[in-house]
CSV table of C-alpha atoms in Angstrom, one decimal:
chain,number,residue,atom,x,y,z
B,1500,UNK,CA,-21.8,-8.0,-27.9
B,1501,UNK,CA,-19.0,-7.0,-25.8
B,1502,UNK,CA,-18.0,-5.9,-22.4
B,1503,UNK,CA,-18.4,-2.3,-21.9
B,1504,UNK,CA,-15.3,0.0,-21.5
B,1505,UNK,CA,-16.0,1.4,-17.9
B,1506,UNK,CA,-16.2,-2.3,-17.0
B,1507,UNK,CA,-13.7,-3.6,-14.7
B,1508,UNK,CA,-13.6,-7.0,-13.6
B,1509,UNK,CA,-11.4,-10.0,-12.1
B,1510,UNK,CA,-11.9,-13.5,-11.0
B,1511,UNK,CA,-11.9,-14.2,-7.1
B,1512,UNK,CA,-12.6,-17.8,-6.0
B,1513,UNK,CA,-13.9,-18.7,-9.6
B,1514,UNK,CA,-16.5,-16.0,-9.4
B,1515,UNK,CA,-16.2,-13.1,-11.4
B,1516,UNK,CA,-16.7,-9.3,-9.7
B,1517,UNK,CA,-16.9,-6.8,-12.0
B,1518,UNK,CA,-17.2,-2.9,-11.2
B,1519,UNK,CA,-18.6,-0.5,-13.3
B,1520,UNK,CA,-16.2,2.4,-12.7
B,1521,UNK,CA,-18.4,4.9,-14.2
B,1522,UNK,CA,-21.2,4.7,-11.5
B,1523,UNK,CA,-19.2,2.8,-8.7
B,1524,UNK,CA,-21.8,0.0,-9.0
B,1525,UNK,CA,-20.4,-3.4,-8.1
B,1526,UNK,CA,-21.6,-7.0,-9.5
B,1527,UNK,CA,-20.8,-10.4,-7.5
B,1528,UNK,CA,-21.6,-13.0,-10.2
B,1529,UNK,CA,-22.7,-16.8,-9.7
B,1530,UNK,CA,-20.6,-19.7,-11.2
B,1531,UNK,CA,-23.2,-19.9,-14.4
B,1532,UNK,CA,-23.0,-15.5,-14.8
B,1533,UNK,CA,-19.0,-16.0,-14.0
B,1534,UNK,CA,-19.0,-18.5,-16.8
B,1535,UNK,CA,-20.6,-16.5,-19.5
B,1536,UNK,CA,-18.7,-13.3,-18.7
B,1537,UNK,CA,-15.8,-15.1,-19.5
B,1538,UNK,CA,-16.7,-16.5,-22.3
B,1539,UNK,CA,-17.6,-13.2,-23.1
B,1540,UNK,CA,-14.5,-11.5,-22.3
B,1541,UNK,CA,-12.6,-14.4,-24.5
B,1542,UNK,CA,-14.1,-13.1,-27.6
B,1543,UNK,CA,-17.2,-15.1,-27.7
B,1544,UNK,CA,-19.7,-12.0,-29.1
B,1545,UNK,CA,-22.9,-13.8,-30.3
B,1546,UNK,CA,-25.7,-15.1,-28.7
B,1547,UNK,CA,-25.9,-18.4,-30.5
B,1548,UNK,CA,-21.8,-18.9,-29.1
B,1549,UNK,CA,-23.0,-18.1,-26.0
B,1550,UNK,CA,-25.8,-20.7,-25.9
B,1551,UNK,CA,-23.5,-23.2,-27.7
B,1552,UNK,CA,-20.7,-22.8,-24.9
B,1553,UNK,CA,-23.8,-23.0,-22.2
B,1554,UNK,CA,-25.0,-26.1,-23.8
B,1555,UNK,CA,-21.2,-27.7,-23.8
B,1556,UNK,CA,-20.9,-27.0,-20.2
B,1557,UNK,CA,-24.6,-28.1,-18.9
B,1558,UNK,CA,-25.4,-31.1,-20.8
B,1559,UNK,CA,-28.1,-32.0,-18.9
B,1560,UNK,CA,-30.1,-28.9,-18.9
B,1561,UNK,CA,-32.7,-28.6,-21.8
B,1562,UNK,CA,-32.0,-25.9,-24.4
B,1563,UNK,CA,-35.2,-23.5,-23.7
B,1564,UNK,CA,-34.0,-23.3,-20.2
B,1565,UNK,CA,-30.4,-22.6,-21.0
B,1566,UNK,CA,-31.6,-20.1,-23.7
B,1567,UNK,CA,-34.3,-18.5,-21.3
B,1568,UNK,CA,-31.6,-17.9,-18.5
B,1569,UNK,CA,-29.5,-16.6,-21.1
B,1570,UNK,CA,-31.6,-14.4,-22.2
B,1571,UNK,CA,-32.9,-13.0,-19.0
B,1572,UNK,CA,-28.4,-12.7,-18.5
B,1573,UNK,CA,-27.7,-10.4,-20.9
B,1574,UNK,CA,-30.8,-8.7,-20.7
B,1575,UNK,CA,-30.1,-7.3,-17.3
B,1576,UNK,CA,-26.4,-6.9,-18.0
B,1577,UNK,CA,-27.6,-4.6,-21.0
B,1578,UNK,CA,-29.7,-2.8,-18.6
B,1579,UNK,CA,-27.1,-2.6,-16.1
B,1580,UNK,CA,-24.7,-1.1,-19.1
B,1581,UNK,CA,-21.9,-3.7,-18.1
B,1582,UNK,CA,-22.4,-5.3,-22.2
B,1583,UNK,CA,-22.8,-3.2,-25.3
U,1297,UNK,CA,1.2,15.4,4.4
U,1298,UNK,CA,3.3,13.9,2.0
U,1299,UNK,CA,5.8,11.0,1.8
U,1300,UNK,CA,9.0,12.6,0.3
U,1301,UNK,CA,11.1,10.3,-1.7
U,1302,UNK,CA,14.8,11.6,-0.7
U,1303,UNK,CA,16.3,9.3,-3.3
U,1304,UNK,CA,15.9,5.7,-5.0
U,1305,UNK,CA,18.9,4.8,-4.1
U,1306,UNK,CA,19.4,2.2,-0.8
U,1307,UNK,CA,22.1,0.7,0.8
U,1308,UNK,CA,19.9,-2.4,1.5
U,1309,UNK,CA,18.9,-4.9,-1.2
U,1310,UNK,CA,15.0,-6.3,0.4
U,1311,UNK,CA,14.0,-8.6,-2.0
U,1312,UNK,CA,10.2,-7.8,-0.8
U,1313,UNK,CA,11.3,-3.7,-1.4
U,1314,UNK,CA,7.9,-2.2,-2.2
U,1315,UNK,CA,9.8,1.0,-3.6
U,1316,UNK,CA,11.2,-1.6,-5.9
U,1317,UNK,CA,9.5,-0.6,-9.7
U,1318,UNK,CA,10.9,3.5,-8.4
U,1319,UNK,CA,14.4,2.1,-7.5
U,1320,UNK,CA,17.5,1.3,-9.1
U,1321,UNK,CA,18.2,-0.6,-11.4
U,1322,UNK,CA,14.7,-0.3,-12.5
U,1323,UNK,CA,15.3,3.5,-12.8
U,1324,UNK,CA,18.2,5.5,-12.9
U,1325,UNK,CA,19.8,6.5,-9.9
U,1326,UNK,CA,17.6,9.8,-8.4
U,1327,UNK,CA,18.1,12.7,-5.9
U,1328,UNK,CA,15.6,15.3,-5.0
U,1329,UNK,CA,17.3,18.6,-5.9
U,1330,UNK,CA,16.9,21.1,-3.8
U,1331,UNK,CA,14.9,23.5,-6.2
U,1332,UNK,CA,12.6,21.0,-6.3
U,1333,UNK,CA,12.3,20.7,-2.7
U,1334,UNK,CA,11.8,24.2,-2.0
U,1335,UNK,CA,9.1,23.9,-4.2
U,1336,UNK,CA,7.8,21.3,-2.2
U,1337,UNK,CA,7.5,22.9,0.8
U,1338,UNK,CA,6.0,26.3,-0.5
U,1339,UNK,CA,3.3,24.0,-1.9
U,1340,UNK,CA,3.0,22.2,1.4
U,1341,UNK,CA,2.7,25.6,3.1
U,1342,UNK,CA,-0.9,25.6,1.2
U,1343,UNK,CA,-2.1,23.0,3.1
U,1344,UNK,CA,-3.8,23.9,6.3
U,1345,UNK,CA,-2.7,21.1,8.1
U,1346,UNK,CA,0.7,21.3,9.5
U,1347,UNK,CA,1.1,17.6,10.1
U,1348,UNK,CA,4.7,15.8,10.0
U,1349,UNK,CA,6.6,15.3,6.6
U,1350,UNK,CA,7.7,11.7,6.2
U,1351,UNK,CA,11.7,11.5,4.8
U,1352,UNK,CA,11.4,8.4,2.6
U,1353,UNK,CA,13.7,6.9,0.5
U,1354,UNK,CA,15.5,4.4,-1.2
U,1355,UNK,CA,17.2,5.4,2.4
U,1356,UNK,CA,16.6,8.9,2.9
U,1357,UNK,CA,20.2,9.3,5.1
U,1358,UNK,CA,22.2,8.6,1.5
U,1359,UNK,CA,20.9,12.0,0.3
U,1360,UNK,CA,23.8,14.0,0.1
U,1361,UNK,CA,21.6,17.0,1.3
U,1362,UNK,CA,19.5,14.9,4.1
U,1363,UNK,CA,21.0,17.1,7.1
U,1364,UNK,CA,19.8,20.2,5.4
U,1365,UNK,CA,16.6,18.9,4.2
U,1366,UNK,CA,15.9,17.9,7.6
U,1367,UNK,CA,16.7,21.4,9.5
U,1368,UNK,CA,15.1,23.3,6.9
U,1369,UNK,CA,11.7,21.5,7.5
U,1370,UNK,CA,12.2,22.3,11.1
U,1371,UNK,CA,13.3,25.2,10.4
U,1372,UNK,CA,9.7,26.1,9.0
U,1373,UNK,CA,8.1,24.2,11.7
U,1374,UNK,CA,7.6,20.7,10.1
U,1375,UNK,CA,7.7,18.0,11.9
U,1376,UNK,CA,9.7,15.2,10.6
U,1377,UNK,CA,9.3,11.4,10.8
U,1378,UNK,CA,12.7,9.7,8.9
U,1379,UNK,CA,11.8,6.5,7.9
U,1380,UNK,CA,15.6,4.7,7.4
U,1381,UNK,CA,17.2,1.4,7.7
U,1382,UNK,CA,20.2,2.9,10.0
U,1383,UNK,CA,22.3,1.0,8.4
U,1384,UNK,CA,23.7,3.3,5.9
U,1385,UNK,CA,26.9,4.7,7.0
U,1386,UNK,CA,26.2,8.1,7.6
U,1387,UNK,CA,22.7,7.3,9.8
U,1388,UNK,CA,24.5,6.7,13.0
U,1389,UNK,CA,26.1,10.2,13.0
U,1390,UNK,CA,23.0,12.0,11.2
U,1391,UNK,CA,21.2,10.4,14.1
U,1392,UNK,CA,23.4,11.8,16.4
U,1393,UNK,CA,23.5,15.2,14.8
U,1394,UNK,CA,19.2,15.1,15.2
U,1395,UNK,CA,18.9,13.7,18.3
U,1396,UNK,CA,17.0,15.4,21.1
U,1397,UNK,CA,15.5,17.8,18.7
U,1398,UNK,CA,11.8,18.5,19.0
U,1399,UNK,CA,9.5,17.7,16.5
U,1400,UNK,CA,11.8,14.7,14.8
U,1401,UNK,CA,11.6,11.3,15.2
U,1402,UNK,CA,12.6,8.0,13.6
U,1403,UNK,CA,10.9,4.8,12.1
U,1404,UNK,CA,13.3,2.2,11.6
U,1405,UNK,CA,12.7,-0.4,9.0
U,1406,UNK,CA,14.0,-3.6,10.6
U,1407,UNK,CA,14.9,-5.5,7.8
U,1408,UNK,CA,15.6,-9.0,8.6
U,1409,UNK,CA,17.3,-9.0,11.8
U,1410,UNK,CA,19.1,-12.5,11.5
U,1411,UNK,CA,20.6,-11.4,8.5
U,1412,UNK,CA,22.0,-8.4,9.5
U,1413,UNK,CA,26.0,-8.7,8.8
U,1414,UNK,CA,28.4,-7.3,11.9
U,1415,UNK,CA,28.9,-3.8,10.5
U,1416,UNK,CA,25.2,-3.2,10.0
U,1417,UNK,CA,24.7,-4.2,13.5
U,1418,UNK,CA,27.1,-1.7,14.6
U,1419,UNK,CA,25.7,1.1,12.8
U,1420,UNK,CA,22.1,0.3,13.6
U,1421,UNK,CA,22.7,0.1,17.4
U,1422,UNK,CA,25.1,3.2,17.4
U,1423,UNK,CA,22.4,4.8,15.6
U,1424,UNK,CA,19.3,3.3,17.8
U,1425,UNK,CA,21.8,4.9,20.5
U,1426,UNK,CA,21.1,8.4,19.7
U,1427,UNK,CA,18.0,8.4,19.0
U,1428,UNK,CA,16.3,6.5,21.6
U,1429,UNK,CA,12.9,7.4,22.7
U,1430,UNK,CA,12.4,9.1,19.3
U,1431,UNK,CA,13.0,6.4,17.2
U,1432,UNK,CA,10.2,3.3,16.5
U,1433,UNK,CA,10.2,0.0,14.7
U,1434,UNK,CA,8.4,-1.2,11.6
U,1435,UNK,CA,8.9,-4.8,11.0
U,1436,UNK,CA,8.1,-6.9,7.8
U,1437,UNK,CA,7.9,-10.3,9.4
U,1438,UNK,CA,9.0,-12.7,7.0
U,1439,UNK,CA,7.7,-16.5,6.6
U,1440,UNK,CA,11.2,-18.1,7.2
U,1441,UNK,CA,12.3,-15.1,10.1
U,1442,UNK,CA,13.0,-16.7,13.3
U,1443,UNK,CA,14.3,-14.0,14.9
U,1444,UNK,CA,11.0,-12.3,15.7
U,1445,UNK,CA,11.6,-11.1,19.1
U,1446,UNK,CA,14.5,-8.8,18.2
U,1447,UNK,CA,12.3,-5.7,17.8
U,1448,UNK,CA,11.3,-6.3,21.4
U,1449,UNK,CA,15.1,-6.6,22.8
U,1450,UNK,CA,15.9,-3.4,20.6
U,1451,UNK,CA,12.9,-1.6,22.1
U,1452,UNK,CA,14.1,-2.5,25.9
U,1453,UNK,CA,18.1,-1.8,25.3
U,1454,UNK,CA,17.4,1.7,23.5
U,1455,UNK,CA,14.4,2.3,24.9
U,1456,UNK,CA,12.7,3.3,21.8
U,1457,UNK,CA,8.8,3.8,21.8
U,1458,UNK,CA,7.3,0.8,22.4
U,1459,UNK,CA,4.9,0.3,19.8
U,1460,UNK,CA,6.0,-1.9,16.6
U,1461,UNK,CA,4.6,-1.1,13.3
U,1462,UNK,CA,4.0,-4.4,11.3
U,1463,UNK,CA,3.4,-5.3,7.8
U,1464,UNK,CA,2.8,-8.5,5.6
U,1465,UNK,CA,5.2,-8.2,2.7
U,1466,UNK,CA,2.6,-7.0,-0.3
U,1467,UNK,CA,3.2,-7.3,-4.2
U,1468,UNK,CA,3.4,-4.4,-6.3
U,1469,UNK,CA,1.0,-3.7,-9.2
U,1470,UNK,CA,4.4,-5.6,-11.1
U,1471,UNK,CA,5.0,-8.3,-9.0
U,1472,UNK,CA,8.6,-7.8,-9.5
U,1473,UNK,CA,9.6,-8.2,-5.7
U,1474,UNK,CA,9.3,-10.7,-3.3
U,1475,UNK,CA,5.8,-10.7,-1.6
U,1476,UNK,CA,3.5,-13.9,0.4
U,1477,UNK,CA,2.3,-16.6,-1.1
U,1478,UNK,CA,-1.1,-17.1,-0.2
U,1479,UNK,CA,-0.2,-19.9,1.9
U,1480,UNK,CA,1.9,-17.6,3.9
U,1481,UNK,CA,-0.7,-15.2,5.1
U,1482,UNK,CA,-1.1,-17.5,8.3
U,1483,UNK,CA,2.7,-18.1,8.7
U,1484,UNK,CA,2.8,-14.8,9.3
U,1485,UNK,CA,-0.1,-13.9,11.2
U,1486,UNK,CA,1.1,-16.3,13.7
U,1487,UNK,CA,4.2,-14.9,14.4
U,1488,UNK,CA,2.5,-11.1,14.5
U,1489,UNK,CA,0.5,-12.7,17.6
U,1490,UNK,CA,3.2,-14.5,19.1
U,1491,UNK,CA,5.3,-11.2,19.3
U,1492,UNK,CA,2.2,-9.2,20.1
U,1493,UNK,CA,1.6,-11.9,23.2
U,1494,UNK,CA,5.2,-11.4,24.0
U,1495,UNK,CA,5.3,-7.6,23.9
U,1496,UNK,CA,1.9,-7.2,25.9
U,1497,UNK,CA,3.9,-8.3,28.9
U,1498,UNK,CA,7.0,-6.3,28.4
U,1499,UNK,CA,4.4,-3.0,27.5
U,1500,UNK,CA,5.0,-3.0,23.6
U,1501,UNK,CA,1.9,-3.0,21.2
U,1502,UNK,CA,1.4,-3.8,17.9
U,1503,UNK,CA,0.5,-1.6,15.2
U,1504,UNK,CA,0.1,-2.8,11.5
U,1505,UNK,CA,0.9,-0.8,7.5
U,1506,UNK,CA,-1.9,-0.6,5.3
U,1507,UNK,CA,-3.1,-3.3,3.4
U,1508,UNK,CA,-2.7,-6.1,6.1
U,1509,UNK,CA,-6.2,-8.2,5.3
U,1510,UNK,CA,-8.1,-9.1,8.9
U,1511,UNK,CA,-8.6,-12.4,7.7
U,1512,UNK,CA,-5.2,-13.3,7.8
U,1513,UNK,CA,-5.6,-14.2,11.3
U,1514,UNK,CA,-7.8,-16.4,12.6
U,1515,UNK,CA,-10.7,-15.5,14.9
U,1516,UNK,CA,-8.9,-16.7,17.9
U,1517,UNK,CA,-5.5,-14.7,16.8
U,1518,UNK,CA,-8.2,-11.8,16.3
U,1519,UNK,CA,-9.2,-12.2,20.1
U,1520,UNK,CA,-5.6,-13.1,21.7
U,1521,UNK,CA,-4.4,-9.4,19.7
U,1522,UNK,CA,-6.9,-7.4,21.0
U,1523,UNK,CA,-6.7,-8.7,24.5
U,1524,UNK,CA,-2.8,-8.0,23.9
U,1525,UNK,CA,-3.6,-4.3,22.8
U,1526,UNK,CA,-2.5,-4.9,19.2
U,1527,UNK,CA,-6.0,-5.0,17.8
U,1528,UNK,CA,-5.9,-5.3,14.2
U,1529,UNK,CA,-6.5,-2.4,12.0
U,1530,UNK,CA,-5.0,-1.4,9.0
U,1531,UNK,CA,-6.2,1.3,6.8
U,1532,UNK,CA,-5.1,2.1,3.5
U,1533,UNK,CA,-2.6,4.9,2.3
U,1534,UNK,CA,-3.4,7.9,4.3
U,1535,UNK,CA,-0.8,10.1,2.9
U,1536,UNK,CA,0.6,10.3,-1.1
U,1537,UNK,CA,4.1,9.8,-2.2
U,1538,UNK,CA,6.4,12.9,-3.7
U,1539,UNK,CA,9.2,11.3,-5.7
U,1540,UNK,CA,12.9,12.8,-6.3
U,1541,UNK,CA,11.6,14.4,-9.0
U,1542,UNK,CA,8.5,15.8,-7.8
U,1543,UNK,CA,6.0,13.4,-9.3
U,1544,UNK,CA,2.9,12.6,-6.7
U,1545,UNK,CA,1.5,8.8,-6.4
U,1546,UNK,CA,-0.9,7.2,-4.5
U,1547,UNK,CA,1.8,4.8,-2.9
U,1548,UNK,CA,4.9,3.1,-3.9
U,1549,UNK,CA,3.0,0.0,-5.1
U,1550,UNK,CA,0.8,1.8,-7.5
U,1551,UNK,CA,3.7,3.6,-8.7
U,1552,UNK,CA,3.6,3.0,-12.1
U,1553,UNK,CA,-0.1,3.2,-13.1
U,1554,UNK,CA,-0.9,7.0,-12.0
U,1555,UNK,CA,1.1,9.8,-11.2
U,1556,UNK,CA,1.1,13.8,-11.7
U,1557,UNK,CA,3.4,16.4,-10.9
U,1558,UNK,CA,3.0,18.3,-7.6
U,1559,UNK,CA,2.9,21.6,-9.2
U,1560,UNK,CA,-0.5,20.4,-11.2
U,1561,UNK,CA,-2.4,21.2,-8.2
U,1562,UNK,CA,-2.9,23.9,-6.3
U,1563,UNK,CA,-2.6,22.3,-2.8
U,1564,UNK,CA,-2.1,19.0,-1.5
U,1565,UNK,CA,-5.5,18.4,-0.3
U,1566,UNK,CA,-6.1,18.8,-4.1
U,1567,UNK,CA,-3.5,16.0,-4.6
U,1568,UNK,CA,-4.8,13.8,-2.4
U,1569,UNK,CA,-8.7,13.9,-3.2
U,1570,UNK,CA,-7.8,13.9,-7.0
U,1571,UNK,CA,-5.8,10.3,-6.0
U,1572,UNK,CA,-8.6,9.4,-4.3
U,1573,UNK,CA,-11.6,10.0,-6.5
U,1574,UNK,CA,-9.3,8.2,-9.4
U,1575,UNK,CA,-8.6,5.1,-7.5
U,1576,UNK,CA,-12.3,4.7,-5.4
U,1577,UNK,CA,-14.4,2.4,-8.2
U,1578,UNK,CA,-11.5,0.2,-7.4
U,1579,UNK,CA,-11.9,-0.4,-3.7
U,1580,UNK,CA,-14.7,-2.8,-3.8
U,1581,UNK,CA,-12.2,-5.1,-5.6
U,1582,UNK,CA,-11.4,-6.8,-1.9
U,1583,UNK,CA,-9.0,-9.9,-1.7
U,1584,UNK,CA,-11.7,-12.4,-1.5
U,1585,UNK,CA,-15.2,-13.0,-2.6
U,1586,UNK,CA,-16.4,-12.3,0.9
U,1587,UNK,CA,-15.1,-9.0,1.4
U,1588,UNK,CA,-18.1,-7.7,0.1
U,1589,UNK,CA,-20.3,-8.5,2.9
U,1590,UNK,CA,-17.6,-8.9,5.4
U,1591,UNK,CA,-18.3,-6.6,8.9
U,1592,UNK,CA,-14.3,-6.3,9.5
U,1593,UNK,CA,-14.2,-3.6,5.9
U,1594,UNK,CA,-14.1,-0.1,7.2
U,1595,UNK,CA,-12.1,2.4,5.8
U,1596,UNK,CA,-10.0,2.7,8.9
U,1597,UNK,CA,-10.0,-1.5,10.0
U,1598,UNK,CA,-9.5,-3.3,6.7
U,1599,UNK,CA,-9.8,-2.3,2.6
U,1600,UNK,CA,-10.4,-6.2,2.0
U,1601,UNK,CA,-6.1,-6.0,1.6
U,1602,UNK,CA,-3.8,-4.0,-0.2
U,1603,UNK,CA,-5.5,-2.2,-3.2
U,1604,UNK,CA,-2.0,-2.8,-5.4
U,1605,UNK,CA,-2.5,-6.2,-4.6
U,1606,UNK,CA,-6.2,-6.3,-5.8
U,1607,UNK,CA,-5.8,-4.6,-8.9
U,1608,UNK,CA,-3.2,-7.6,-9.7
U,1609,UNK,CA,-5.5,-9.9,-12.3
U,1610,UNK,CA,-8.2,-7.1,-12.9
U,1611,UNK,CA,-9.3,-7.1,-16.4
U,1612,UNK,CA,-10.1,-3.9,-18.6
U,1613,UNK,CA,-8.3,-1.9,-15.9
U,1614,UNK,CA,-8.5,1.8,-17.6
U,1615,UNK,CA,-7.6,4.0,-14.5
U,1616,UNK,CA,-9.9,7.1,-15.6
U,1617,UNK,CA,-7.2,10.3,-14.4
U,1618,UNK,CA,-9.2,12.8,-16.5
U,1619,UNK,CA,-11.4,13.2,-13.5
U,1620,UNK,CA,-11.7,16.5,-12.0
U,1621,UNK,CA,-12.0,17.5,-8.1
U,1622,UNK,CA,-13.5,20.4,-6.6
U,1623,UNK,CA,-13.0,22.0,-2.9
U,1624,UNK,CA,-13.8,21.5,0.0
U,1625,UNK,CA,-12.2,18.5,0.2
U,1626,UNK,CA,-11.9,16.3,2.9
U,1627,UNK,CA,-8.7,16.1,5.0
U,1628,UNK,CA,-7.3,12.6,4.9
């Protein structure tokens, strides 16, 4: 799993925006989104990572949940072609 | 129309020079030769528009061939706007030599006015002399300039036109020169309003460059400058840049990321919707998280700051210039 090529993005205010240049669409992520694109874009590519860096960073949430929202994340950032 | 580049060469040293990545020493000394200038203009006579031709530099008036360049735009019914420091030594008597001639006028780059040494002074004013009426001011405030007011006495003892052309000192795309600090934004803004506030009572109004963010003035600063009749509004880079040696760019900050030769297209407008369809996924990038929803972005008010300045810190940046552009295109 990585970021797709059209993608562009940047960090403003510890949010990540990210534009995909192909279609002009534009994302405005939340502090948990801005957290896993950049874990993303620092070379984390699996799933499991992903969830371990989640769990790391939100001890206090259960795993199902984190793994759920997680889930649901990179299922709409696959449909949105921003992750390949 | 185009910005022409004259030269990269200057007499002044800005530190906040947004030419700077074009200029010496970061390239070798450059003039535009006059084959390439004639091919300019034929490919400017394609353009439908006869608007003005802007005489850039460096400082255009160190181009060996300025007076000819000059009176051969004229000559095929250009209008010029020079954009110079008059400080150089040959502006004072090139400004003489232009002076009262229709369809020219002058934009003086202020500089730093208390920094100015005796000689500068001399040549400035001698130059400001001749030109008068014809001549404007464009004014990068500084943080630590507490000479503000100058433009305004400059204005009234040459009676130049009284509008003052003002811009926040912006990074390039290399951050090599001096630009704000984000803390500086409202150092800055204050002073614009205090010399807009002054100004509206001696009749001068503000006007501002591109890439001057709204929300570097506070609502109330918002208010006192359009009461004042220096409203903020700053759009981003209506016209393109022609180097010495021909090459087109979007503006002097974005100088190094995409350029192409004039001759690659068939007409200006060409150029400049070719710039702009390679550069528009990157205008939602605004300064701040807010831009997004913010009422003050417009094309023609505010571009959420200068787009150099927003693509500083973008990740995966891969400026797509394989894009093709088709007519009719859209006069900008």
């Amino acid at each position: 799993m990585k970021i797709a090529e059209p993608v562009t993005y940047k960090t403003l205010q510890d949010k990540v925006v990210a534009v995909d240049t192909k279609t002009g669409a534009y994302y405005t992520m939340n502090e948990t989104a801005s957290f896993l694109w950049n874990r993303l874009a620092a070379g984390e590519e699996t799933e499991e990572g992903l969830l371990q860096a989640l769990k790391s960073e939100y001890p206090d949430v259960d795993e199902a949940t984190l793994s759920a929202d997680l889930q649901e994340q990179l299922n709409e950032w696959k449909q949105e072609n921003l992750i390949v | 129309m185009p910005n022409l580049m004259l030269t990269n060469w200057c007499n002044n040293r800005c530190p906040y020079c947004f030419a700077m990545d074009m200029m010496v020493p970061a390239k070798p000394r450059q003039e535009m030769t006059d084959e390439t200038f004639l091919g300019i203009l034929d490919w400017l006579e394609r353009h439908d528009n006869r608007q003005a031709i802007h005489l850039m530099g460096g400082e255009p008036t160190l181009h060996p061939r300025f007076e000819w360049i000059a009176r051969t735009l004229l000559e095929r019914d250009f209008p010029i706007v020079v954009f110079s420091n008059l400080a150089s030594e040959q502006a004072p008597d090139l400004a003489e030599k232009l002076s009262g001639l229709p369809m020219v006028s002058w934009v003086m780059n202020i500089g730093s006015p208390s920094q100015w040494t005796d000689k500068q002074r001399e040549r400035i004013e001698r130059s400001l002399k001749a030109i008068g009426p014809q001549g404007s001011i464009s004014f990068n405030i500084m943080p630590d300039e507490d000479d503000i007011f100058r433009p305004l006495e400059l204005i009234e003892r040459f009676k130049l036109n009284p509008n003052i052309k003002i811009g926040f000192v912006l990074p390039t795309i290399t951050q090599k020169n001096r630009s704000l600090e984000e803390n500086e934004y409202a150092v800055v803004a204050a002073k614009a309003t205090a010399l807009a506030v002054e100004g509206s009572k001696r009749g001068v109004h503000l006007q501002y460059e591109c890439g001057v963010p709204t929300c570097a003035f506070t609502d109330l600063q918002l208010g006192t400058l359009w009461q004042c009749g220096s409203a903020v509004q700053s759009g981003c880079c209506s016209r393109l840049d022609i180097t010495p040696e021909g090459e087109l760019i979007y503006c002097l900050p974005l100088s190094t990321v995409a350029h192409k030769h004039f001759s690659e297209f068939a007409c200006y407008d060409e150029a400049k919707a070719w710039f702009e369809a390679v550069y528009a996924p990157y205008r939602r990038f605004g300064c701040k998280i807010e831009c997004t929803s913010c009422p003050h972005m417009h094309p023609e008010r505010c571009n959420g700051g200068c787009l150099a300045k927003n693509l500083i810190g973008t990740e995966n940046l891969n400026i797509n210039t394989d894009i093709k552009v088709e007519p009719p295109y859209i006069h900008y």
